[in-house]
Tab-separated table of C-alpha atoms and ligand atoms in Angstrom:
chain	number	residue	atom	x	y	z
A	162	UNK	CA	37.440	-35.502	0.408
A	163	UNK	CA	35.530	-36.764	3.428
A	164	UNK	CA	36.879	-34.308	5.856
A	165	UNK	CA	35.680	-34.597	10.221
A	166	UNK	CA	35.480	-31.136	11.793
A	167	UNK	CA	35.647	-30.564	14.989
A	168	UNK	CA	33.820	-27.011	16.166
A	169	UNK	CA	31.939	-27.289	12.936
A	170	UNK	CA	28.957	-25.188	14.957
A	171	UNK	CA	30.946	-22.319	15.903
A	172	UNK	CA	31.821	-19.355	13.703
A	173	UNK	CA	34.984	-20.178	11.838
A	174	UNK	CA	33.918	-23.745	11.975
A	175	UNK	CA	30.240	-23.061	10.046
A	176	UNK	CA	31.740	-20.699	7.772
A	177	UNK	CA	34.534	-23.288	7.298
A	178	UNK	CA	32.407	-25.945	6.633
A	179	UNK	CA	30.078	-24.262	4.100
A	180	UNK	CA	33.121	-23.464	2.002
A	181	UNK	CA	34.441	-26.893	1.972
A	182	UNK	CA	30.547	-28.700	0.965
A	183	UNK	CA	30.346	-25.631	-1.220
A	184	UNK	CA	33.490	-27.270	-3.248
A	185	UNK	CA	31.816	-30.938	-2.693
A	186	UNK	CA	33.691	-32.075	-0.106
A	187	UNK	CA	31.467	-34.347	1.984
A	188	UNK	CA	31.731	-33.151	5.876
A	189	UNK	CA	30.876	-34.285	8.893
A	190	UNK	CA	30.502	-31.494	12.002
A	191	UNK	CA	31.220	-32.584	15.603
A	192	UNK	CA	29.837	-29.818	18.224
A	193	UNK	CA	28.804	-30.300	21.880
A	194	UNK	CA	27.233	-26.677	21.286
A	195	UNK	CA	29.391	-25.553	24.242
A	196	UNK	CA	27.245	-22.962	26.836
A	197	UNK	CA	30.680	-20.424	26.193
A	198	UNK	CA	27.550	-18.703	24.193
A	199	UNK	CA	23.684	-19.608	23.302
A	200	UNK	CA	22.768	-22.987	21.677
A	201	UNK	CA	20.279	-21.121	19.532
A	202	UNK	CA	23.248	-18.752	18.067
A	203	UNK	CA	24.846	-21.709	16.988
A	204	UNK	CA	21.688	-23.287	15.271
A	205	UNK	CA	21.523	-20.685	13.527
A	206	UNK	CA	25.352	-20.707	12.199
A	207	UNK	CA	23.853	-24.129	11.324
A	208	UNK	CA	20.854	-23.134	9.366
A	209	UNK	CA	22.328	-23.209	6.022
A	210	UNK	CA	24.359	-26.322	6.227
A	211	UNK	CA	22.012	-28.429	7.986
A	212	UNK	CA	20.056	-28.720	4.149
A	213	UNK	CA	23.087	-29.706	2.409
A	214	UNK	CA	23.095	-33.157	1.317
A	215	UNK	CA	27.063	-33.316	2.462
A	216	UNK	CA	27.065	-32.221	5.406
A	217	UNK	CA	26.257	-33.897	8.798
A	218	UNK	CA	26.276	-32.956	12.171
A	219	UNK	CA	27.527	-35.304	15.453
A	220	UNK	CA	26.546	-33.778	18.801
A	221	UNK	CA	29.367	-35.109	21.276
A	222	UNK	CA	32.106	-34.077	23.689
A	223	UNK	CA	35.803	-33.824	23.215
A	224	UNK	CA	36.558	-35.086	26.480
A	225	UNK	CA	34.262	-38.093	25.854
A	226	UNK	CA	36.439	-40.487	23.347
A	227	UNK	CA	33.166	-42.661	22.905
A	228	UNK	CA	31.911	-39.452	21.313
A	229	UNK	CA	34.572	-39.020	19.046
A	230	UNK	CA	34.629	-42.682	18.038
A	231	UNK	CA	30.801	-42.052	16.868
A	232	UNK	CA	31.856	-39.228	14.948
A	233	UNK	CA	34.531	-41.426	12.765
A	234	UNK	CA	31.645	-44.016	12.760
A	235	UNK	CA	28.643	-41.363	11.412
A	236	UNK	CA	31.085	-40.541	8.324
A	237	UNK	CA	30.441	-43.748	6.968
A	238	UNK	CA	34.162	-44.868	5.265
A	239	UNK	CA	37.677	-43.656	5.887
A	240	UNK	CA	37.432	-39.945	6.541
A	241	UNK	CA	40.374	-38.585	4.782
A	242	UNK	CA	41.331	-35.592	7.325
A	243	UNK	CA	40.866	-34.074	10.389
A	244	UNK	CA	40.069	-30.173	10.784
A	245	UNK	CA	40.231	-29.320	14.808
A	246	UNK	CA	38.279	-26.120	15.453
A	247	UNK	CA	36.529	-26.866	19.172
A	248	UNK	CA	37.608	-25.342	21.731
A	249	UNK	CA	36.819	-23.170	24.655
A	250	UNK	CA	37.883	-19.651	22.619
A	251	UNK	CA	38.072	-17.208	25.568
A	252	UNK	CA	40.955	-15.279	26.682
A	253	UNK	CA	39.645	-13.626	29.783
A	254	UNK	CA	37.079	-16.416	31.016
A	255	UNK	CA	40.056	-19.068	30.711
A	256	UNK	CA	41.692	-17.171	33.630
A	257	UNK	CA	38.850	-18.564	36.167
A	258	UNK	CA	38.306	-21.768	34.596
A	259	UNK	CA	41.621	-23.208	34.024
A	260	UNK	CA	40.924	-26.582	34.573
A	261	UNK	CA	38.369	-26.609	32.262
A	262	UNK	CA	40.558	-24.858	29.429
A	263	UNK	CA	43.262	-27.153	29.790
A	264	UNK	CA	40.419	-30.277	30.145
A	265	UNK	CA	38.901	-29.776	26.583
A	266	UNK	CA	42.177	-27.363	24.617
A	267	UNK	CA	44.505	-29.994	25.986
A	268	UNK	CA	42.911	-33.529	26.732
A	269	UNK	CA	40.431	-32.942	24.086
A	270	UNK	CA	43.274	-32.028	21.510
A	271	UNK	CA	44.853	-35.318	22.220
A	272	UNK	CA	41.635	-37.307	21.933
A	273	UNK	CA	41.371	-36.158	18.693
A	274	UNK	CA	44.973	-37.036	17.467
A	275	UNK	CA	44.315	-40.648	19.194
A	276	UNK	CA	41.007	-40.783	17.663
A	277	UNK	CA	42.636	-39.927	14.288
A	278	UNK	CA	45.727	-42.509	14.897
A	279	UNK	CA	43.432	-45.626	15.970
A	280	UNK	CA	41.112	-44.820	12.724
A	281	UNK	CA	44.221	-44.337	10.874
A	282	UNK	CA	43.741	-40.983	9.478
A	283	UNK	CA	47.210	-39.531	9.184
A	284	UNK	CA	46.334	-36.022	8.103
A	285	UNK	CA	45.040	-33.076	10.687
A	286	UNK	CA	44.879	-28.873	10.498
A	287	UNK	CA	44.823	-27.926	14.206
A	288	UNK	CA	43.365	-24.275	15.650
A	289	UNK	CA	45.975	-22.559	17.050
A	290	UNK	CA	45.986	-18.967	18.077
A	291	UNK	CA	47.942	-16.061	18.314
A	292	UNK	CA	47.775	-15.838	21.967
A	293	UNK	CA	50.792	-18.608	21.629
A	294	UNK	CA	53.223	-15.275	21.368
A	295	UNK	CA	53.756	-14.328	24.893
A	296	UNK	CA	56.195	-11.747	27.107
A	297	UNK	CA	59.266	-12.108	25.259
A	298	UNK	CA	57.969	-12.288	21.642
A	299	UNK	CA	59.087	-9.962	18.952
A	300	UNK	CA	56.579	-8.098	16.791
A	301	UNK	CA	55.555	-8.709	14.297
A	302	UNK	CA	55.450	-12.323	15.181
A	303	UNK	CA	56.932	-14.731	13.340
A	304	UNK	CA	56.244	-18.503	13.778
A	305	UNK	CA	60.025	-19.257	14.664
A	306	UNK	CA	59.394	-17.405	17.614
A	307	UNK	CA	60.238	-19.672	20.640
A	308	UNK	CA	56.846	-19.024	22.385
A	309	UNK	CA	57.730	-19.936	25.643
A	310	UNK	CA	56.138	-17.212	28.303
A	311	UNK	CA	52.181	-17.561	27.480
A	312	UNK	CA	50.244	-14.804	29.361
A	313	UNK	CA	46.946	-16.542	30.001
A	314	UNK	CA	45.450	-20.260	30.803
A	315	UNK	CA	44.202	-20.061	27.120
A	316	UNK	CA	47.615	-19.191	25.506
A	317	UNK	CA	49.273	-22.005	27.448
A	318	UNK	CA	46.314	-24.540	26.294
A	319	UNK	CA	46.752	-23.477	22.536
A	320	UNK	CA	50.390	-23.677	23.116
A	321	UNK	CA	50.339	-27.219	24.130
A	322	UNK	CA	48.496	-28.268	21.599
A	323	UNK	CA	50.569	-27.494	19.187
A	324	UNK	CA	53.428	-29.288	21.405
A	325	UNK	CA	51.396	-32.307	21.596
A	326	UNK	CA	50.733	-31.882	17.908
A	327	UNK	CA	54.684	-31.958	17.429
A	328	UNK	CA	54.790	-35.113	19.299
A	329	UNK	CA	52.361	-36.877	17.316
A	330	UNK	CA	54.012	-35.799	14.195
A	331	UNK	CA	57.294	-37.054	15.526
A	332	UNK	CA	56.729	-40.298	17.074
A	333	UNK	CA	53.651	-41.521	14.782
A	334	UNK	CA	54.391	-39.398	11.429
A	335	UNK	CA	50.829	-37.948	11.025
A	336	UNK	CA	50.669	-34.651	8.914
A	337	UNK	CA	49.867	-32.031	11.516
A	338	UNK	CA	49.779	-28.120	10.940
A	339	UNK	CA	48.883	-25.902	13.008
A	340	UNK	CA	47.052	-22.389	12.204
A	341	UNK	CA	47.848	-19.390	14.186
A	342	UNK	CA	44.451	-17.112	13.675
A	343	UNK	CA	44.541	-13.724	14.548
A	344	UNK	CA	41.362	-11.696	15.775
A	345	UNK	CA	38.953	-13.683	13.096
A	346	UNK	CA	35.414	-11.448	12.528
A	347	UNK	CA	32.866	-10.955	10.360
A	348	UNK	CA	29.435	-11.776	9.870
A	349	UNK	CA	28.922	-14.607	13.031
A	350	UNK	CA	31.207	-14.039	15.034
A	351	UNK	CA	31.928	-15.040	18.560
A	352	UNK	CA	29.527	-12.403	20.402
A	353	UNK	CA	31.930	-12.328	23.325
A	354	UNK	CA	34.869	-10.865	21.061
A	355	UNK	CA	35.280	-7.017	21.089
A	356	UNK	CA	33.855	-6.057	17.217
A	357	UNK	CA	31.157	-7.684	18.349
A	358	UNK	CA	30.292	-6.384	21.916
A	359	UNK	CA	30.941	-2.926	20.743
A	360	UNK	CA	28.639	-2.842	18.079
A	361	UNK	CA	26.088	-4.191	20.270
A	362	UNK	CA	26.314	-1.794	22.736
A	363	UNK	CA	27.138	1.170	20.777
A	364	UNK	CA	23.827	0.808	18.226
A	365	UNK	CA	22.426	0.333	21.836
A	366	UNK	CA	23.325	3.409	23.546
A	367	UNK	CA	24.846	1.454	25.751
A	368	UNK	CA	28.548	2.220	28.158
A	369	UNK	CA	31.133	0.212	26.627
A	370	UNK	CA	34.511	-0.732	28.753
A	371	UNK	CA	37.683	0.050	27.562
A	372	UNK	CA	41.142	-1.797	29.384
A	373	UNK	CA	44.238	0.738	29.113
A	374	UNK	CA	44.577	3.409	27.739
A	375	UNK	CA	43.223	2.613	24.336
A	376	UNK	CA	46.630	2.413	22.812
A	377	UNK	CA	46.933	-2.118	22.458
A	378	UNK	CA	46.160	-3.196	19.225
A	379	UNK	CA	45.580	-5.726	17.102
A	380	UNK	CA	45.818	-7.431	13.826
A	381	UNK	CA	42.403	-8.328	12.598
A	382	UNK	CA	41.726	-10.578	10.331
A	383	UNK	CA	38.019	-10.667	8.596
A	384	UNK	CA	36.699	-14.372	8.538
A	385	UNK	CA	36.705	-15.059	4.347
A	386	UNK	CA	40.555	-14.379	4.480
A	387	UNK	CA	40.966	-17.262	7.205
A	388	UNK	CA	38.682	-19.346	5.347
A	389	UNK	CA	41.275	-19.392	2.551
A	390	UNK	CA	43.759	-19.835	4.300
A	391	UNK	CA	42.631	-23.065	6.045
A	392	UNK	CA	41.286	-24.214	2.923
A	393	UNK	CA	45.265	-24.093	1.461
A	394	UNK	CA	46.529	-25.684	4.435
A	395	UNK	CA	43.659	-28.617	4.072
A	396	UNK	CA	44.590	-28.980	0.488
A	397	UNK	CA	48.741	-28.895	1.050
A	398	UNK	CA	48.162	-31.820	3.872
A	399	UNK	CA	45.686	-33.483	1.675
A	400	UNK	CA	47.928	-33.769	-1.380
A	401	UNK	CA	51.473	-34.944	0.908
A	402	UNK	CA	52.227	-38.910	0.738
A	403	UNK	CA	54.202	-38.032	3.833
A	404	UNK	CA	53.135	-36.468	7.185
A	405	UNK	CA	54.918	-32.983	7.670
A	406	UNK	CA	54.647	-31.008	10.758
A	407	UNK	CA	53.784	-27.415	10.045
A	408	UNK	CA	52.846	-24.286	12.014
A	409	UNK	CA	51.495	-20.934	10.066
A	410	UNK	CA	50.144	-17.265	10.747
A	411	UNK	CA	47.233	-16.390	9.306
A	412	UNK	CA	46.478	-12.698	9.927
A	413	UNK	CA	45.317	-9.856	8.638
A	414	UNK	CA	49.090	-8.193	8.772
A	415	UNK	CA	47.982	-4.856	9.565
A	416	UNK	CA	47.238	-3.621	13.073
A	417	UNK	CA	44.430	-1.292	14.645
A	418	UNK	CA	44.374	0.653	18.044
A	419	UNK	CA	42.049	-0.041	20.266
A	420	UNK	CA	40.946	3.965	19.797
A	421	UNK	CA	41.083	3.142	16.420
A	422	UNK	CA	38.692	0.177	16.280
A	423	UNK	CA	35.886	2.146	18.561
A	424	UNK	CA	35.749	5.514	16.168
A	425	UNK	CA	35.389	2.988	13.585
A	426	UNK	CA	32.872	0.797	14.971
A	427	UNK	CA	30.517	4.542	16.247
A	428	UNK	CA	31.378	5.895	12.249
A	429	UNK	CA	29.239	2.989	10.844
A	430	UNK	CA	26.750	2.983	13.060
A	431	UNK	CA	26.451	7.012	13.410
A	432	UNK	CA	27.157	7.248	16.776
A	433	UNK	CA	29.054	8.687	19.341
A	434	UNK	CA	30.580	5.930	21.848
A	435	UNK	CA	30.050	5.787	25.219
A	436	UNK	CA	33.262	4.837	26.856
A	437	UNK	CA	34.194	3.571	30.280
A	438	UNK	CA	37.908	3.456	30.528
A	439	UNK	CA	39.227	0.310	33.538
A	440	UNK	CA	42.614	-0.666	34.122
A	441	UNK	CA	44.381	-2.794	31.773
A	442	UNK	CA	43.672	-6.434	32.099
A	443	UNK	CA	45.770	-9.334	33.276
A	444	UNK	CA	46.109	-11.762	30.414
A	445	UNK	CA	45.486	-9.416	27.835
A	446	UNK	CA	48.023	-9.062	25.393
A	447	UNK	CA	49.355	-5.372	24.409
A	448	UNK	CA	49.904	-6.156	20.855
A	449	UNK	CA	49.322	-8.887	18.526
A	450	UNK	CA	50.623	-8.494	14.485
A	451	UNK	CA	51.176	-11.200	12.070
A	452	UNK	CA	54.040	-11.652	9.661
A	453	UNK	CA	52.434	-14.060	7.576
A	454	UNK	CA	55.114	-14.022	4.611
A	455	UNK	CA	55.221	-18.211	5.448
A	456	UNK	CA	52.006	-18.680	4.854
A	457	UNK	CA	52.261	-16.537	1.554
A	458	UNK	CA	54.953	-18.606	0.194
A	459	UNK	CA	53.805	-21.757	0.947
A	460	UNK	CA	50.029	-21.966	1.175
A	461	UNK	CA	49.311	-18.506	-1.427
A	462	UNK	CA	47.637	-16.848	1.392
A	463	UNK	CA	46.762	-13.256	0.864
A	464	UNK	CA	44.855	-11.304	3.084
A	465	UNK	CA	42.340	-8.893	1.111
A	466	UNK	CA	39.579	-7.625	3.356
A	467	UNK	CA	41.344	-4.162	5.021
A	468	UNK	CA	39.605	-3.381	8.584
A	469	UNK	CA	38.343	0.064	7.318
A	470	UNK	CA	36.023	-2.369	4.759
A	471	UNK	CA	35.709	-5.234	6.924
A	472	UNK	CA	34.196	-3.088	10.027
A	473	UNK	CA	31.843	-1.592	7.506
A	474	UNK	CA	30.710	-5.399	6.445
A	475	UNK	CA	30.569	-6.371	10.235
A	476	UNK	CA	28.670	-3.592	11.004
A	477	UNK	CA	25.975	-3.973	8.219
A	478	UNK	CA	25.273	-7.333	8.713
A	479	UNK	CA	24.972	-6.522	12.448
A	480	UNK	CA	22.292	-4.537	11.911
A	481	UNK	CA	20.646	-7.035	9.343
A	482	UNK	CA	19.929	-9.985	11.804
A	483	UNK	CA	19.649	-6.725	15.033
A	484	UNK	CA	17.469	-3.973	12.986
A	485	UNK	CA	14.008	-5.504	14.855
A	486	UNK	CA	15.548	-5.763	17.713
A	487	UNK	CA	16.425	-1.973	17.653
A	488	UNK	CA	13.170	-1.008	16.322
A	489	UNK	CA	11.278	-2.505	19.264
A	490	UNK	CA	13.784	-0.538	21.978
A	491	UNK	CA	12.732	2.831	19.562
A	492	UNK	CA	16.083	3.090	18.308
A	493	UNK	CA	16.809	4.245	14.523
A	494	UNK	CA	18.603	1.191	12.395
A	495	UNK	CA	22.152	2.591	10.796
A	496	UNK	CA	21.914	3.286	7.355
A	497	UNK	CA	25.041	2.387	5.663
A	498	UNK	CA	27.665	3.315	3.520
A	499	UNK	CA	29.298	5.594	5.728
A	500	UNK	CA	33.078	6.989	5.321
A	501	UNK	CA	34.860	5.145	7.337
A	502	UNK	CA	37.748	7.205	9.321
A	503	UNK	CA	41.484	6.237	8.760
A	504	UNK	CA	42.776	3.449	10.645
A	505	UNK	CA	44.996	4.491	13.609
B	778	LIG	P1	33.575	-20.814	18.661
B	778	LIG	O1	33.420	-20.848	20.143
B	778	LIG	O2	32.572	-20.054	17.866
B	778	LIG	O3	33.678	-22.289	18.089
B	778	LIG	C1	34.224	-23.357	18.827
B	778	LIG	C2	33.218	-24.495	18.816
B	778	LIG	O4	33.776	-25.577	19.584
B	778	LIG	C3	31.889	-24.133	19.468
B	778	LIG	O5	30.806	-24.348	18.587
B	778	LIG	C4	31.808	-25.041	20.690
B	778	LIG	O6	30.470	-25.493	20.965
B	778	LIG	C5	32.718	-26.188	20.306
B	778	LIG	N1	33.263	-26.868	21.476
B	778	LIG	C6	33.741	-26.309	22.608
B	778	LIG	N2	34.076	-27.267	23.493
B	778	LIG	C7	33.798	-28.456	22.900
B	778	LIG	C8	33.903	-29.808	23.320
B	778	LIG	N3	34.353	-30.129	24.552
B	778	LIG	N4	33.509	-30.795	22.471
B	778	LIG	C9	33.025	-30.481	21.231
B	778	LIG	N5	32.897	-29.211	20.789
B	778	LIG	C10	33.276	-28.211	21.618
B	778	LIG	O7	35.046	-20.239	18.394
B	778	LIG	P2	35.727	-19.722	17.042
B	778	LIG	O8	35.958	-18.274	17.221
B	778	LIG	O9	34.999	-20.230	15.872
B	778	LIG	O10	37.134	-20.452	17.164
B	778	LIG	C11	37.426	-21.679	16.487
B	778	LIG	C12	38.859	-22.082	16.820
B	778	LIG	O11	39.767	-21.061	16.399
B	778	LIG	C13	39.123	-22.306	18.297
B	778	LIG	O12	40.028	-23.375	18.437
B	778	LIG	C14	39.790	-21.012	18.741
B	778	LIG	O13	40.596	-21.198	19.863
B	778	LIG	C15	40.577	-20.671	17.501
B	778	LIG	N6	40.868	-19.245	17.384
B	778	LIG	C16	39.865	-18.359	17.146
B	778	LIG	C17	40.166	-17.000	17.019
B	778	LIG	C18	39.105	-15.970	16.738
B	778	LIG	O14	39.439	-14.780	16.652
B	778	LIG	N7	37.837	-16.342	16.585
B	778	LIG	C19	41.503	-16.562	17.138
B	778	LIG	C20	42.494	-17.507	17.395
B	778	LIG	C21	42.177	-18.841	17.492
């Protein structure tokens, strides 16, 4: 297949995208390389694909349908489906920049489904997001849920995307489903998400801050697991003669404490967290947890990775690409396997 993907720099988007040229699909990346977080991380999500014969990269905006239009015009013949990853990823920041959120999550969404509709590409998998499940929804969520009392900018962004996804479906039949990740990580990740920060700081000796009382949690999902999931939903819209519109969890299905996740995070790395504890956070949601048994009877999707595992994965490839940096502040680089303490 000759498949456009949108986000293709970012870290579900590379890992995405080397799975799908791994295969032989021929792919073609479109990344502004947002400021959200460094350029230079991003090249280096880039590094490996950027020598594959099948992949290609567009720089361009979203919000800039000329850019988009060059995208469809760098892939060279009738791209056969749309994956759209890009976005501005944030829960917290999106409460200061609203404008911007709803600018690229919303505007940008729809550029891409007119993009797709002018080009006639009838087939799309669109990044949705837990966050969608607000006040009133029941966990664990379930995507029947109406999902109608989102509890930050970025929630009601994601939200209407998948409304505006609906829309398209219904008025111009395109295939549209929509993919509700929860907490993705693993090696890449987003450095402003929590595994992330903590480790950082922890290996560092550094305070971390902790919102509440330590008792939210969350379903995590490590990235390889989400990976196969997309790659099910890409192949279900690719083989349809008919557009369906579709919306699915994909989550780990387990949850972790907050607590939980920090003992875990100091057991790998042998140390003892320093913790700052704030008021909970407006936005924030207290729980997230996927029922994903949709997505397991349609798509085959089986999360395998447990957090106990995954968190010992994260952590050792942290200190793979960090080890000289902790050298040079004198620090002593984690030696792993460690025992990692039961989840709570
Ligand atoms: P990411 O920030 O690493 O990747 C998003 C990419 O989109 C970035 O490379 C960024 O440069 C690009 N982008 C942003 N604005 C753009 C624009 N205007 N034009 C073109 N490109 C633009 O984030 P990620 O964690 O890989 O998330 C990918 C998708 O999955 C996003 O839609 C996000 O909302 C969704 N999601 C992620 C998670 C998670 O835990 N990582 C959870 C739920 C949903």
């Amino acid at each position: 297949m000759k498949i456009l993907l949108t986000g293709a720099a970012g870290f579900i988007g590379s890992h995405l995208a080397e799975r799908l040229c791994a295969r032989g699909d021929d792919v073609v990346g479109f990344d502004n390389f947002d400021a959200f977080y460094p350029r230079v991380v991003k090249e280096r999500n880039l590094a490996g694909l950027r020598a594959r014969p099948n992949f290609a990269l567009v720089e361009g905006d979203l919000t800039a349908p000329g850019d988009l239009e060059r995208a469809f015009t760098a892939a060279g013949g009738k791209v056969d489906l749309v994956v759209h990853l890009a976005a501005l990823a944030g829960v917290r920041p999106s409460l200061a920049q609203p404008v911007r959120y709803a600018d690229v999550n919303v505007t940008g969404t729809v550029n891409v489904f007119d993009a797709c509709r002018k080009r006639d590409v009838g087939k799309v998998v669109f990044a949705s997001s837990s966050s969608v499940y607000g006040a009133d929804s029941v966990v664990p969520f379930r995507e029947d849920d109406r999902c109608a009392r989102p509890l930050s900018p970025y929630a009601a962004t994601k939200r209407a995307g998948e409304m505006m996804a609906h829309a398209e479906h219904h008025v111009h039949g395109t295939g549209i489903t929509c993919l509700r990740f929860f907490t993705v990580y693993g090696p890449r990740q987003r450095p402003d998400l929590a595994i992330h920060k903590f480790t950082r700081s922890i290996a560092m000796g550094k305070q971390i801050e902790l919102f509440g009382d330590g008792s939210t949690s969350r379903d995590y999902t490590w990235i390889d697991d989400i990976i196969d999931g997309v790659v099910a939903s890409v192949d279900q819209v690719a083989r349809e003669s008919r557009g369906h519109f579709r919306v699915y969890n994909l989550g780990g299905s387990k949850t972790t404490t907050l607590r939980g996740l920090v003992d875990m995070i100091a057991a790998a790395l042998g140390k003892t967290p320093l913790v700052a504890w704030k008021a909970e956070q407006p936005g924030d949601m207290k729980h997230t947890h996927a029922d994903v048994s949709l997505a397991g009877r349609e798509l085959g999707y089986a999360p395998k990775v447990e957090i106990s595992q995954g968190i010992e994965r994260f952590v050792r490839w942290w200190c793979s690409e960090h080890g000289p940096e902790l050298k040079a502040l004198g620090l002593k680089v984690p030696t792993l396997p460690y025992h990692a303490p039961e989840p709570r």
